[in-house]
Amino acid sequence: MENTRQSLIPTFLYSSSSTSKGMGKNLMKDMNSPVQSDSISSASSTAGIKRDFFIPAPKESSIKMFSPAYYAACTAGGILSCGLTHTALTPLDLVKCNMQIDPSKYKSISSGFGILLREQGVKGFFKGWVPTLIGYSAQGACKMGFYEFFKKYYSDIAGPEIAAKYKTLIYLAGSASAEFIADIALCPFEAVKVRVQTQPGFARGFSDGLPKFVRAEGVAGLYKGIIPLWGRQIPYTMMKFATFENIVEQIYKHAIPTPKDECSTNLQLGVSFAGGYVAGIFCALVSHPADNLVSFLNNAKGATVSDAVNKLGLWGLFTRGLPLRIVMIGTLTGAQWGIYDSFKVFVGLPTTGGGSPAPAKN
C-alpha cells in the first residue's frame, strides 16, 4: 500500500524506498555468494556514493549484535560521547558549580564568566578538565556499555511480547542499573573536580588535587557524595534513555514517512541529536536538586544534606543554576547521542532507538 502520510522532514534527507530495497537485494545476493568478502567489496563499489548514505545493517558488520564485541563497541562509544562532551563544556560547568556554591558572588551566568575571566584568566575556564575527562569517560563507558547489556538482559527475561509492550520499563530498568555502576566509577573524580573548581587555591588540577583530597579526608571521602550522586544521576539517566528512546520512536513513526533503515545516515544522526536534546531538558529538571547537593557536599569538608538545605533553601535547591544547567544538559545530551550513534555507524552498527528494546531470544 502506498504511504500517503505527509513528511515533516524535507524529502532530500531520506532515501527512496526503491533505492534502499534495490541495494538491499544486491547486498543479500552478494553476501550469499561463496566468496563473501570479495562480493561485499563488489557491492560497495557498484552501489557507488549512494551506499555511503545508509546505515549498515548489523549483518554487514563484522560485529555481531549483542556479542562481547558489540558491548565493547558500545563501551568505546560511551567513552567518546561522555568524556569529550563533558570536557568541552567545562567552562559552563565551572560557572554552574560556583553559582551553586557561592551565589552571593556568582549572581548570574554572565557575571560568573566575567569574574572567572578577571580572577583566573582564560586558562581558568578549563580548571578541572582532567578529572572531568577521566571521570566522565569512565562513567560513559559503564553507562552506555551496561545500558545495552541490561536492556537486552531484561528483555530476554521478560520475553519478546512483554518487552515490546512494556518497553519503557525496560529502558528505565536498564538505564538505572547501568548508572548505578557508572557512578561508582565517576564519584572520586567528581569529588576532586568540584573541590578544584570551587575552592580557590586548593589545587592546580587533578594531579595535585587528588592526593591533597585523600590526605585531608581519606579514600572514603572520595565517596562522600555517592548517595547524592546516585540521587542526581540515576533519575537523570532513566529520563535520558527512556525519553530519548520514545522520542526517537515517535519521530520515525509520525514525522518521517519511510522506515528507519531506509533513511540516510545524516537524517538518522539528526534524529539522534534532536531526541537527545529534548531528553536532556527533562534530565536537567529531574536531577537538578541532587546536582546542587553534590556540589555543596563536595565543596565543604564535613558538610551534610541538612546543611545544604538550610543554606540553599528548598526553592534554591530546585532553581539555583537551573537555566544554565538546562542549556548545558540539553546541548550535552544531544551531542552525546550524536557522537555515540556516529561511532556505532562508524563500526557498522545501527543507530539507537526506533524499535523494540531487543529482538526475541533465539
PDB file of C-alpha atoms in Angstrom, residues 31 36 56-77 343-350:
ATOM      1  CA  MET A  31      26.542 -11.992   0.895  1.00  0.00           C
ATOM      2  CA  GLN A  36      31.753 -13.283   0.755  1.00  0.00           C
ATOM      3  CA  PRO A  56      24.926  -0.539   7.529  1.00  0.00           C
ATOM      4  CA  ALA A  57      22.707  -3.317   8.854  1.00  0.00           C
ATOM      5  CA  PRO A  58      24.223  -5.308  11.724  1.00  0.00           C
ATOM      6  CA  LYS A  59      24.774  -8.325   9.427  1.00  0.00           C
ATOM      7  CA  GLU A  60      27.030  -6.217   7.192  1.00  0.00           C
ATOM      8  CA  SER A  61      29.333  -5.501  10.108  1.00  0.00           C
ATOM      9  CA  SER A  62      31.959  -7.831  11.483  1.00  0.00           C
ATOM     10  CA  ILE A  63      30.423  -7.131  14.898  1.00  0.00           C
ATOM     11  CA  LYS A  64      27.601  -9.468  15.827  1.00  0.00           C
ATOM     12  CA  MET A  65      24.711  -7.860  17.672  1.00  0.00           C
ATOM     13  CA  PHE A  66      24.753  -8.467  21.448  1.00  0.00           C
ATOM     14  CA  SER A  67      28.121 -10.194  21.296  1.00  0.00           C
ATOM     15  CA  PRO A  68      31.052  -9.216  23.560  1.00  0.00           C
ATOM     16  CA  ALA A  69      32.446  -7.214  20.634  1.00  0.00           C
ATOM     17  CA  TYR A  70      29.119  -5.359  20.366  1.00  0.00           C
ATOM     18  CA  TYR A  71      29.155  -4.360  24.029  1.00  0.00           C
ATOM     19  CA  ALA A  72      32.827  -3.394  23.719  1.00  0.00           C
ATOM     20  CA  ALA A  73      31.957  -1.116  20.800  1.00  0.00           C
ATOM     21  CA  CYS A  74      29.128   0.479  22.812  1.00  0.00           C
ATOM     22  CA  THR A  75      31.552   0.959  25.719  1.00  0.00           C
ATOM     23  CA  ALA A  76      34.052   2.693  23.430  1.00  0.00           C
ATOM     24  CA  GLY A  77      31.271   4.879  22.047  1.00  0.00           C
ATOM     25  CA  PHE A 343      30.592   5.874  16.428  1.00  0.00           C
ATOM     26  CA  LYS A 344      28.127   2.999  16.103  1.00  0.00           C
ATOM     27  CA  VAL A 345      27.668   3.878  12.435  1.00  0.00           C
ATOM     28  CA  PHE A 346      31.451   4.028  12.016  1.00  0.00           C
ATOM     29  CA  VAL A 347      31.852   0.440  13.212  1.00  0.00           C
ATOM     30  CA  GLY A 348      28.880  -0.778  11.150  1.00  0.00           C
ATOM     31  CA  LEU A 349      26.145  -0.863  13.808  1.00  0.00           C
ATOM     32  CA  PRO A 350      22.667   0.719  13.585  1.00  0.00           C
TER      33      PRO A 350
END
